[in-house]
PDB file of C-alpha atoms and ligand atoms in Angstrom:
ATOM      1  CA  MET H   1     -15.159  10.680  -8.828  1.00 98.00           C
ATOM      2  CA  PHE H   2     -17.394   8.639 -11.106  1.00 98.00           C
ATOM      3  CA  GLU H   3     -17.958   5.074  -9.859  1.00 98.00           C
ATOM      4  CA  THR H   4     -19.592   2.112 -11.516  1.00 98.00           C
ATOM      5  CA  GLU H   5     -19.966  -1.655 -11.272  1.00 98.00           C
ATOM      6  CA  SER H   6     -21.265  -1.879 -14.810  1.00 98.00           C
ATOM      7  CA  ILE H   7     -19.291  -2.610 -17.962  1.00 98.00           C
ATOM      8  CA  PHE H   8     -21.919  -0.789 -20.024  1.00 98.00           C
ATOM      9  CA  THR H   9     -21.648   2.407 -17.929  1.00 98.00           C
ATOM     10  CA  LEU H  10     -17.856   2.176 -17.814  1.00 98.00           C
ATOM     11  CA  ARG H  11     -17.695   1.983 -21.579  1.00 98.00           C
ATOM     12  CA  SER H  12     -20.038   4.911 -22.182  1.00 98.00           C
ATOM     13  CA  GLN H  13     -18.050   7.173 -19.829  1.00 98.00           C
ATOM     14  CA  LEU H  14     -14.733   6.134 -21.355  1.00 98.00           C
ATOM     15  CA  ARG H  15     -16.076   6.664 -24.874  1.00 98.00           C
ATOM     16  CA  GLU H  16     -16.791  10.324 -24.036  1.00 98.00           C
ATOM     17  CA  TRP H  17     -13.275  10.879 -22.745  1.00 98.00           C
ATOM     18  CA  ARG H  18     -11.732   9.161 -25.723  1.00 97.00           C
ATOM     19  CA  LEU H  19     -13.781  11.260 -28.147  1.00 97.00           C
ATOM     20  CA  ALA H  20     -12.473  14.320 -26.333  1.00 98.00           C
ATOM     21  CA  GLN H  21      -8.914  13.047 -27.030  1.00 98.00           C
ATOM     22  CA  GLN H  22      -8.193  12.485 -23.339  1.00 98.00           C
ATOM     23  CA  ARG H  23      -5.282  10.197 -22.486  1.00 98.00           C
ATOM     24  CA  LEU H  24      -6.204   7.444 -20.036  1.00 98.00           C
ATOM     25  CA  ALA H  25      -4.011   5.936 -17.319  1.00 98.00           C
ATOM     26  CA  PHE H  26      -5.179   2.787 -15.569  1.00 99.00           C
ATOM     27  CA  VAL H  27      -4.275   1.278 -12.190  1.00 99.00           C
ATOM     28  CA  PRO H  28      -5.823  -2.182 -11.643  1.00 99.00           C
ATOM     29  CA  THR H  29      -5.983  -3.228  -7.981  1.00 98.00           C
ATOM     30  CA  MET H  30      -7.626  -5.678  -5.618  1.00 98.00           C
ATOM     31  CA  GLY H  31      -8.343  -2.851  -3.159  1.00 98.00           C
ATOM     32  CA  ASN H  32      -7.241  -2.538   0.472  1.00 98.00           C
ATOM     33  CA  LEU H  33      -5.150   0.299  -0.837  1.00 98.00           C
ATOM     34  CA  HIS H  34      -1.860   1.223   0.827  1.00 98.00           C
ATOM     35  CA  ALA H  35       0.879   3.735   0.058  1.00 98.00           C
ATOM     36  CA  GLY H  36       2.217   1.477  -2.723  1.00 98.00           C
ATOM     37  CA  HIS H  37      -1.077   1.646  -4.633  1.00 98.00           C
ATOM     38  CA  LEU H  38      -1.409   5.364  -3.967  1.00 98.00           C
ATOM     39  CA  ARG H  39       2.057   5.939  -5.431  1.00 98.00           C
ATOM     40  CA  LEU H  40       0.854   4.268  -8.642  1.00 98.00           C
ATOM     41  CA  VAL H  41      -2.220   6.507  -8.696  1.00 98.00           C
ATOM     42  CA  GLU H  42      -0.112   9.608  -8.099  1.00 98.00           C
ATOM     43  CA  ALA H  43       2.220   8.666 -10.954  1.00 98.00           C
ATOM     44  CA  ALA H  44      -0.796   7.959 -13.182  1.00 98.00           C
ATOM     45  CA  ARG H  45      -2.074  11.489 -12.525  1.00 98.00           C
ATOM     46  CA  GLY H  46       1.126  12.949 -13.889  1.00 97.00           C
ATOM     47  CA  LYS H  47       1.025  10.869 -17.072  1.00 98.00           C
ATOM     48  CA  ALA H  48      -2.527  11.185 -18.415  1.00 98.00           C
ATOM     49  CA  ASP H  49      -5.636  13.366 -18.507  1.00 98.00           C
ATOM     50  CA  LYS H  50      -7.885  10.856 -16.795  1.00 98.00           C
ATOM     51  CA  VAL H  51      -7.073   8.212 -14.203  1.00 98.00           C
ATOM     52  CA  VAL H  52      -9.117   5.017 -13.968  1.00 99.00           C
ATOM     53  CA  VAL H  53      -8.697   2.629 -11.015  1.00 99.00           C
ATOM     54  CA  SER H  54     -10.332  -0.778 -10.699  1.00 99.00           C
ATOM     55  CA  ILE H  55     -10.953  -2.690  -7.489  1.00 98.00           C
ATOM     56  CA  PHE H  56     -11.743  -6.360  -7.954  1.00 98.00           C
ATOM     57  CA  VAL H  57     -10.628  -9.259  -5.762  1.00 98.00           C
ATOM     58  CA  ASN H  58     -10.132 -11.691  -8.597  1.00 98.00           C
ATOM     59  CA  PRO H  59     -11.152 -15.230  -7.581  1.00 98.00           C
ATOM     60  CA  LEU H  60      -9.398 -16.704 -10.618  1.00 98.00           C
ATOM     61  CA  GLN H  61      -5.931 -15.917  -9.254  1.00 98.00           C
ATOM     62  CA  PHE H  62      -6.449 -17.573  -5.849  1.00 98.00           C
ATOM     63  CA  GLY H  63      -5.776 -21.294  -5.426  1.00 96.00           C
ATOM     64  CA  VAL H  64      -7.751 -23.738  -3.314  1.00 94.00           C
ATOM     65  CA  GLY H  65      -7.000 -23.077   0.375  1.00 94.00           C
ATOM     66  CA  GLU H  66      -5.608 -19.600  -0.319  1.00 96.00           C
ATOM     67  CA  ASP H  67      -6.950 -16.397   1.219  1.00 96.00           C
ATOM     68  CA  PHE H  68      -9.653 -15.366  -1.291  1.00 97.00           C
ATOM     69  CA  ALA H  69     -12.424 -15.415   1.346  1.00 96.00           C
ATOM     70  CA  ASN H  70     -10.343 -13.508   3.914  1.00 95.00           C
ATOM     71  CA  TYR H  71      -8.610 -11.101   1.547  1.00 97.00           C
ATOM     72  CA  PRO H  72      -9.120  -7.652   3.117  1.00 97.00           C
ATOM     73  CA  ARG H  73     -11.992  -5.741   1.504  1.00 98.00           C
ATOM     74  CA  THR H  74     -12.082  -2.094   2.534  1.00 98.00           C
ATOM     75  CA  LEU H  75     -14.074  -0.403  -0.220  1.00 98.00           C
ATOM     76  CA  ASP H  76     -15.296   2.589   1.814  1.00 98.00           C
ATOM     77  CA  ASP H  77     -11.781   3.582   2.877  1.00 98.00           C
ATOM     78  CA  ASP H  78     -10.388   2.884  -0.601  1.00 98.00           C
ATOM     79  CA  ARG H  79     -13.045   5.076  -2.192  1.00 98.00           C
ATOM     80  CA  GLN H  80     -12.176   7.965   0.158  1.00 98.00           C
ATOM     81  CA  SER H  81      -8.448   7.673  -0.612  1.00 98.00           C
ATOM     82  CA  LEU H  82      -9.029   7.575  -4.365  1.00 98.00           C
ATOM     83  CA  LYS H  83     -11.418  10.526  -4.238  1.00 98.00           C
ATOM     84  CA  ALA H  84      -8.869  12.532  -2.261  1.00 98.00           C
ATOM     85  CA  MET H  85      -6.250  11.748  -4.918  1.00 98.00           C
ATOM     86  CA  GLY H  86      -8.438  13.060  -7.713  1.00 98.00           C
ATOM     87  CA  VAL H  87      -9.106   9.739  -9.441  1.00 98.00           C
ATOM     88  CA  ASP H  88     -11.634  10.246 -12.235  1.00 98.00           C
ATOM     89  CA  LEU H  89     -13.255   6.824 -12.443  1.00 98.00           C
ATOM     90  CA  LEU H  90     -13.467   3.876 -10.069  1.00 98.00           C
ATOM     91  CA  PHE H  91     -14.560   0.570 -11.616  1.00 99.00           C
ATOM     92  CA  VAL H  92     -15.749  -1.994  -9.045  1.00 98.00           C
ATOM     93  CA  PRO H  93     -17.186  -4.890 -11.059  1.00 98.00           C
ATOM     94  CA  THR H  94     -18.948  -7.802  -9.402  1.00 98.00           C
ATOM     95  CA  GLU H  95     -17.841 -11.366 -10.078  1.00 98.00           C
ATOM     96  CA  VAL H  96     -20.884 -11.940 -12.299  1.00 98.00           C
ATOM     97  CA  GLU H  97     -20.121  -8.822 -14.322  1.00 98.00           C
ATOM     98  CA  LEU H  98     -16.571  -9.986 -15.098  1.00 98.00           C
ATOM     99  CA  TYR H  99     -17.175 -13.736 -15.293  1.00 98.00           C
ATOM    100  CA  PRO H 100     -20.783 -14.088 -16.512  1.00 98.00           C
ATOM    101  CA  VAL H 101     -20.279 -17.715 -17.558  1.00 98.00           C
ATOM    102  CA  GLY H 102     -18.669 -18.549 -14.201  1.00 97.00           C
ATOM    103  CA  GLN H 103     -14.962 -18.744 -13.453  1.00 94.00           C
ATOM    104  CA  GLU H 104     -14.661 -22.425 -14.324  1.00 94.00           C
ATOM    105  CA  SER H 105     -15.915 -21.959 -17.887  1.00 97.00           C
ATOM    106  CA  THR H 106     -14.397 -18.586 -18.688  1.00 98.00           C
ATOM    107  CA  THR H 107     -11.854 -18.107 -21.489  1.00 98.00           C
ATOM    108  CA  ARG H 108      -8.366 -17.793 -20.047  1.00 98.00           C
ATOM    109  CA  VAL H 109      -5.022 -16.266 -20.957  1.00 98.00           C
ATOM    110  CA  GLN H 110      -1.864 -18.287 -20.368  1.00 98.00           C
ATOM    111  CA  VAL H 111       1.688 -16.984 -20.428  1.00 98.00           C
ATOM    112  CA  PRO H 112       3.767 -20.166 -20.728  1.00 96.00           C
ATOM    113  CA  ASP H 113       7.135 -20.606 -18.995  1.00 94.00           C
ATOM    114  CA  LEU H 114       7.144 -17.262 -17.197  1.00 97.00           C
ATOM    115  CA  GLY H 115       3.827 -18.066 -15.566  1.00 96.00           C
ATOM    116  CA  ASP H 116       4.878 -21.519 -14.377  1.00 97.00           C
ATOM    117  CA  ILE H 117       8.111 -20.819 -12.494  1.00 98.00           C
ATOM    118  CA  LEU H 118       8.828 -19.296  -9.042  1.00 98.00           C
ATOM    119  CA  CYS H 119       5.449 -18.204  -7.585  1.00 98.00           C
ATOM    120  CA  GLY H 120       3.732 -19.924 -10.511  1.00 98.00           C
ATOM    121  CA  ALA H 121       5.244 -23.273  -9.447  1.00 98.00           C
ATOM    122  CA  THR H 122       3.854 -22.996  -5.904  1.00 96.00           C
ATOM    123  CA  ARG H 123       0.608 -21.353  -6.957  1.00 97.00           C
ATOM    124  CA  PRO H 124      -0.500 -23.267 -10.069  1.00 97.00           C
ATOM    125  CA  GLY H 125      -2.966 -21.224 -12.131  1.00 97.00           C
ATOM    126  CA  HIS H 126      -2.186 -17.989 -10.287  1.00 98.00           C
ATOM    127  CA  PHE H 127      -0.632 -16.141 -13.217  1.00 98.00           C
ATOM    128  CA  GLU H 128      -3.251 -17.499 -15.588  1.00 98.00           C
ATOM    129  CA  GLY H 129      -5.817 -15.869 -13.291  1.00 98.00           C
ATOM    130  CA  VAL H 130      -3.842 -12.618 -13.228  1.00 98.00           C
ATOM    131  CA  ALA H 131      -3.269 -12.535 -17.002  1.00 98.00           C
ATOM    132  CA  THR H 132      -6.931 -13.322 -17.673  1.00 98.00           C
ATOM    133  CA  VAL H 133      -8.338 -10.580 -15.469  1.00 98.00           C
ATOM    134  CA  VAL H 134      -5.778  -8.000 -16.589  1.00 99.00           C
ATOM    135  CA  ALA H 135      -6.481  -8.807 -20.261  1.00 99.00           C
ATOM    136  CA  LYS H 136     -10.201  -8.380 -19.634  1.00 98.00           C
ATOM    137  CA  LEU H 137      -9.677  -5.108 -17.777  1.00 99.00           C
ATOM    138  CA  PHE H 138      -7.371  -3.833 -20.534  1.00 99.00           C
ATOM    139  CA  ASN H 139     -10.042  -4.647 -23.139  1.00 98.00           C
ATOM    140  CA  LEU H 140     -12.674  -2.850 -21.086  1.00 98.00           C
ATOM    141  CA  VAL H 141     -10.703   0.265 -20.162  1.00 98.00           C
ATOM    142  CA  GLN H 142      -8.423   0.446 -23.234  1.00 98.00           C
ATOM    143  CA  PRO H 143      -5.995   2.757 -21.458  1.00 98.00           C
ATOM    144  CA  ASP H 144      -2.972   4.424 -23.038  1.00 98.00           C
ATOM    145  CA  ILE H 145      -0.843   3.423 -20.075  1.00 98.00           C
ATOM    146  CA  ALA H 146      -1.201   1.054 -17.124  1.00 99.00           C
ATOM    147  CA  LEU H 147       0.855   1.127 -13.932  1.00 99.00           C
ATOM    148  CA  PHE H 148       2.081  -1.772 -11.810  1.00 98.00           C
ATOM    149  CA  GLY H 149       4.363  -2.072  -8.780  1.00 98.00           C
ATOM    150  CA  LYS H 150       7.671  -3.918  -8.929  1.00 98.00           C
ATOM    151  CA  LYS H 151       6.947  -5.757  -5.668  1.00 98.00           C
ATOM    152  CA  ASP H 152       5.033  -8.238  -7.808  1.00 98.00           C
ATOM    153  CA  TYR H 153       8.004  -8.580 -10.138  1.00 98.00           C
ATOM    154  CA  GLN H 154       6.966 -11.819 -11.793  1.00 98.00           C
ATOM    155  CA  GLN H 155       3.437 -10.494 -12.279  1.00 98.00           C
ATOM    156  CA  LEU H 156       4.887  -7.433 -13.987  1.00 98.00           C
ATOM    157  CA  MET H 157       6.929  -9.634 -16.332  1.00 98.00           C
ATOM    158  CA  VAL H 158       3.912 -11.825 -17.109  1.00 98.00           C
ATOM    159  CA  ILE H 159       1.830  -8.743 -17.937  1.00 98.00           C
ATOM    160  CA  ARG H 160       4.563  -7.195 -20.066  1.00 98.00           C
ATOM    161  CA  ARG H 161       4.865 -10.400 -22.061  1.00 98.00           C
ATOM    162  CA  MET H 162       1.117 -10.736 -22.462  1.00 98.00           C
ATOM    163  CA  VAL H 163       0.850  -7.130 -23.652  1.00 98.00           C
ATOM    164  CA  SER H 164       3.623  -7.678 -26.152  1.00 98.00           C
ATOM    165  CA  GLU H 165       2.404 -11.047 -27.472  1.00 98.00           C
ATOM    166  CA  LEU H 166      -1.301 -10.165 -27.591  1.00 98.00           C
ATOM    167  CA  ASN H 167      -0.508  -6.754 -29.128  1.00 98.00           C
ATOM    168  CA  PHE H 168      -2.251  -4.569 -26.588  1.00 98.00           C
ATOM    169  CA  PRO H 169      -1.462  -0.948 -27.549  1.00 98.00           C
ATOM    170  CA  ILE H 170      -0.757  -0.104 -23.906  1.00 98.00           C
ATOM    171  CA  LYS H 171       2.424   1.202 -22.312  1.00 98.00           C
ATOM    172  CA  ILE H 172       3.227  -0.614 -19.082  1.00 98.00           C
ATOM    173  CA  VAL H 173       4.855   1.591 -16.447  1.00 98.00           C
ATOM    174  CA  ALA H 174       6.645  -0.112 -13.541  1.00 98.00           C
ATOM    175  CA  MET H 175       7.000   1.702 -10.236  1.00 98.00           C
ATOM    176  CA  ASP H 176       9.479   0.941  -7.437  1.00 98.00           C
ATOM    177  CA  THR H 177       8.293  -0.978  -4.396  1.00 98.00           C
ATOM    178  CA  VAL H 178       7.131   1.234  -1.548  1.00 98.00           C
ATOM    179  CA  ARG H 179       8.491   0.067   1.801  1.00 98.00           C
ATOM    180  CA  GLU H 180       7.865   0.551   5.486  1.00 98.00           C
ATOM    181  CA  GLN H 181      10.700   2.311   7.339  1.00 98.00           C
ATOM    182  CA  ASP H 182      12.237  -1.034   8.319  1.00 98.00           C
ATOM    183  CA  GLY H 183      12.348  -2.228   4.700  1.00 98.00           C
ATOM    184  CA  LEU H 184       9.259  -4.466   4.648  1.00 98.00           C
ATOM    185  CA  ALA H 185       7.563  -4.155   1.255  1.00 98.00           C
ATOM    186  CA  MET H 186       4.056  -2.746   1.601  1.00 98.00           C
ATOM    187  CA  SER H 187       1.406  -5.365   0.958  1.00 98.00           C
ATOM    188  CA  SER H 188      -2.228  -5.924   1.821  1.00 96.00           C
ATOM    189  CA  ARG H 189      -1.175  -9.276   3.284  1.00 97.00           C
ATOM    190  CA  ASN H 190       1.068  -7.628   5.926  1.00 97.00           C
ATOM    191  CA  ARG H 191      -2.065  -7.192   7.996  1.00 96.00           C
ATOM    192  CA  TYR H 192      -2.172 -10.977   8.567  1.00 97.00           C
ATOM    193  CA  LEU H 193       1.048 -10.713  10.632  1.00 98.00           C
ATOM    194  CA  THR H 194       0.959 -10.797  14.435  1.00 98.00           C
ATOM    195  CA  ALA H 195       3.019  -8.135  16.251  1.00 98.00           C
ATOM    196  CA  GLU H 196       5.855 -10.625  16.722  1.00 98.00           C
ATOM    197  CA  GLN H 197       5.805 -11.734  13.071  1.00 98.00           C
ATOM    198  CA  ARG H 198       5.702  -8.075  11.985  1.00 98.00           C
ATOM    199  CA  ASN H 199       9.033  -7.581  13.820  1.00 98.00           C
ATOM    200  CA  GLN H 200      10.511 -10.589  12.025  1.00 98.00           C
ATOM    201  CA  ALA H 201       9.155  -9.691   8.579  1.00 98.00           C
ATOM    202  CA  PRO H 202      11.881  -7.197   7.461  1.00 98.00           C
ATOM    203  CA  LEU H 203      14.361 -10.103   7.469  1.00 98.00           C
ATOM    204  CA  LEU H 204      13.008 -11.080   4.068  1.00 98.00           C
ATOM    205  CA  ASN H 205      14.257  -7.842   2.532  1.00 98.00           C
ATOM    206  CA  GLN H 206      17.494  -7.992   4.552  1.00 98.00           C
ATOM    207  CA  VAL H 207      18.479 -11.397   3.165  1.00 98.00           C
ATOM    208  CA  LEU H 208      17.783 -10.193  -0.378  1.00 98.00           C
ATOM    209  CA  ARG H 209      19.883  -7.076   0.123  1.00 98.00           C
ATOM    210  CA  HIS H 210      22.690  -9.188   1.551  1.00 98.00           C
ATOM    211  CA  ILE H 211      22.678 -11.382  -1.579  1.00 98.00           C
ATOM    212  CA  ALA H 212      22.550  -8.256  -3.759  1.00 97.00           C
ATOM    213  CA  ASP H 213      25.662  -6.872  -1.992  1.00 97.00           C
ATOM    214  CA  LYS H 214      27.510 -10.157  -2.518  1.00 96.00           C
ATOM    215  CA  LEU H 215      26.602 -10.240  -6.215  1.00 96.00           C
ATOM    216  CA  ARG H 216      27.661  -6.624  -6.662  1.00 95.00           C
ATOM    217  CA  SER H 217      31.012  -7.414  -5.094  1.00 93.00           C
ATOM    218  CA  GLY H 218      31.597 -10.226  -7.545  1.00 93.00           C
ATOM    219  CA  SER H 219      30.263 -13.403  -5.935  1.00 94.00           C
ATOM    220  CA  ARG H 220      28.808 -15.839  -8.472  1.00 93.00           C
ATOM    221  CA  ASP H 221      28.132 -18.806  -6.191  1.00 96.00           C
ATOM    222  CA  PHE H 222      24.403 -18.474  -6.724  1.00 97.00           C
ATOM    223  CA  MET H 223      23.504 -21.770  -5.100  1.00 98.00           C
ATOM    224  CA  SER H 224      25.308 -21.099  -1.779  1.00 98.00           C
ATOM    225  CA  LEU H 225      23.867 -17.600  -1.543  1.00 98.00           C
ATOM    226  CA  GLN H 226      20.351 -18.933  -2.084  1.00 98.00           C
ATOM    227  CA  THR H 227      20.740 -21.852   0.328  1.00 98.00           C
ATOM    228  CA  ALA H 228      22.182 -19.671   3.106  1.00 98.00           C
ATOM    229  CA  ALA H 229      19.299 -17.210   2.732  1.00 98.00           C
ATOM    230  CA  ILE H 230      16.695 -19.967   2.901  1.00 98.00           C
ATOM    231  CA  GLU H 231      18.324 -21.405   6.023  1.00 98.00           C
ATOM    232  CA  GLN H 232      18.431 -17.980   7.669  1.00 98.00           C
ATOM    233  CA  LEU H 233      14.747 -17.373   6.926  1.00 98.00           C
ATOM    234  CA  ASN H 234      13.653 -20.814   8.095  1.00 98.00           C
ATOM    235  CA  SER H 235      15.577 -20.581  11.357  1.00 98.00           C
ATOM    236  CA  ALA H 236      13.891 -17.227  12.029  1.00 98.00           C
ATOM    237  CA  GLY H 237      10.415 -18.777  11.758  1.00 98.00           C
ATOM    238  CA  PHE H 238       9.663 -18.254   8.057  1.00 98.00           C
ATOM    239  CA  ARG H 239       8.787 -21.119   5.730  1.00 98.00           C
ATOM    240  CA  ALA H 240      10.758 -20.116   2.674  1.00 98.00           C
ATOM    241  CA  ASP H 241       9.159 -21.057  -0.617  1.00 98.00           C
ATOM    242  CA  TYR H 242      12.138 -19.922  -2.674  1.00 98.00           C
ATOM    243  CA  VAL H 243      15.018 -17.474  -2.770  1.00 98.00           C
ATOM    244  CA  GLU H 244      16.265 -17.296  -6.336  1.00 98.00           C
ATOM    245  CA  ILE H 245      18.770 -15.262  -8.314  1.00 98.00           C
ATOM    246  CA  ARG H 246      17.457 -14.829 -11.850  1.00 98.00           C
ATOM    247  CA  ARG H 247      18.102 -12.836 -15.014  1.00 97.00           C
ATOM    248  CA  CYS H 248      16.034  -9.632 -15.079  1.00 96.00           C
ATOM    249  CA  ARG H 249      15.044  -9.982 -18.703  1.00 95.00           C
ATOM    250  CA  ASP H 250      13.255 -13.348 -18.556  1.00 96.00           C
ATOM    251  CA  LEU H 251      13.554 -14.678 -14.978  1.00 98.00           C
ATOM    252  CA  GLN H 252      15.582 -17.641 -16.244  1.00 97.00           C
ATOM    253  CA  LEU H 253      18.642 -19.022 -14.418  1.00 97.00           C
ATOM    254  CA  PRO H 254      21.601 -16.667 -14.805  1.00 97.00           C
ATOM    255  CA  ARG H 255      24.998 -17.523 -16.197  1.00 94.00           C
ATOM    256  CA  PRO H 256      28.028 -16.112 -14.357  1.00 90.00           C
ATOM    257  CA  GLU H 257      28.494 -13.471 -17.071  1.00 92.00           C
ATOM    258  CA  ASP H 258      24.923 -12.094 -16.766  1.00 94.00           C
ATOM    259  CA  ARG H 259      24.945  -8.599 -15.270  1.00 92.00           C
ATOM    260  CA  GLU H 260      21.306  -7.612 -14.909  1.00 96.00           C
ATOM    261  CA  LEU H 261      19.980  -9.795 -12.145  1.00 98.00           C
ATOM    262  CA  VAL H 262      17.089  -9.883  -9.738  1.00 98.00           C
ATOM    263  CA  VAL H 263      16.901 -11.751  -6.443  1.00 98.00           C
ATOM    264  CA  LEU H 264      13.383 -12.864  -5.693  1.00 98.00           C
ATOM    265  CA  ALA H 265      11.882 -14.521  -2.645  1.00 98.00           C
ATOM    266  CA  ALA H 266       8.594 -15.830  -1.365  1.00 98.00           C
ATOM    267  CA  ALA H 267       8.081 -17.055   2.171  1.00 98.00           C
ATOM    268  CA  GLN H 268       5.253 -17.856   4.485  1.00 98.00           C
ATOM    269  CA  LEU H 269       5.306 -16.112   7.858  1.00 98.00           C
ATOM    270  CA  GLY H 270       2.359 -17.170   9.989  1.00 98.00           C
ATOM    271  CA  SER H 271      -0.644 -16.865   7.720  1.00 96.00           C
ATOM    272  CA  ALA H 272       0.962 -14.254   5.439  1.00 97.00           C
ATOM    273  CA  ARG H 273       2.682 -15.212   2.194  1.00 97.00           C
ATOM    274  CA  LEU H 274       5.274 -12.474   1.694  1.00 98.00           C
ATOM    275  CA  ILE H 275       7.149 -11.763  -1.527  1.00 98.00           C
ATOM    276  CA  ASP H 276       9.950  -9.331  -2.265  1.00 98.00           C
ATOM    277  CA  ASN H 277      12.772  -8.756  -4.740  1.00 98.00           C
ATOM    278  CA  VAL H 278      15.858  -6.645  -5.348  1.00 98.00           C
ATOM    279  CA  GLU H 279      17.217  -5.762  -8.788  1.00 98.00           C
ATOM    280  CA  ILE H 280      20.974  -5.714  -9.290  1.00 96.00           C
ATOM    281  CA  GLN H 281      23.230  -4.287 -11.904  1.00 90.00           C
ATOM    282  CA  ALA H 282      26.328  -6.399 -11.196  1.00 77.00           C
ATOM    283  CA  GLU H 283      29.861  -5.112 -11.977  1.00 71.00           C
TER     284      GLU H 283
HETATM  285  O1  PAF V 301      -1.525  -6.912  -8.193  1.00 69.49           O
HETATM  286  C1  PAF V 301      -2.747  -7.023  -8.016  1.00 69.49           C
HETATM  287  O2  PAF V 301      -3.349  -6.354  -7.155  1.00 69.49           O
HETATM  288  C2  PAF V 301      -3.536  -8.009  -8.864  1.00 69.49           C
HETATM  289  O3  PAF V 301      -2.798  -9.153  -9.128  1.00 69.49           O
HETATM  290  C3  PAF V 301      -4.087  -7.384 -10.166  1.00 69.49           C
HETATM  291  C4  PAF V 301      -2.972  -6.928 -11.088  1.00 69.49           C
HETATM  292  C5  PAF V 301      -4.976  -6.192  -9.823  1.00 69.49           C
HETATM  293  C6  PAF V 301      -4.916  -8.423 -10.919  1.00 69.49           C
HETATM  294  O4  PAF V 301      -5.971  -8.890 -10.141  1.00 69.49           O
END
């Protein structure tokens, strides 16, 4: 596996592959790889000649007081996993390489509306940070396809919209959330949970699945379903940020006749901010 921190070296290697007509698949990550990331890499292998993975804990997408400093960094283990999976190139830029003028002064990408609701309302600037780094990485790697997990559903929507509106010639592939046996969505932040919180954590997915069942069987009382879920989470020790039923296509509030819905939630449990979602094709 070829590895570099340098944009110059990355570009020269990619140029060779492109000249040889190789199709490139790209998986951007912040490292601390788990089975969810590895599923993306595995899928990438099946869809292109060369697989490029980036590891960069992007300061621009963390707010003040969030976990940027403590975010788990496990580069040696990540490198071993990616090597074992036959990844062709690992790009591990430094902060200075990606933001040479400093993060405050750097040019940014904003996705209005979609980037400001749900997680964007609680984490102002988060999706601007995500869109900016992903746009930069797309410009550097220029892949044919890029793969993202559906656990970060709003992030996926933000990236899809950015790709469409900024005319990136890149196909975005979305992969299903990979879960622990008890339903908890895999996430690097799960490691912040104590043993007791880890036992509580699957409740987040359970409340979403309960709402999904109700919607499938015809309930349209969105507000009561959301409120009951928030109460259930809070009385179990979570601090629910939101539980929301939204339209799949644009994450806006659904009307009773909308059929393609997604229930999304974010909640703090101890020092971990957990997110999850369930898509529903209602009757
Ligand atoms: O999902 C992530 O790990 C990050 O938000 C991403 C897409 C790599 C951008 O930093």
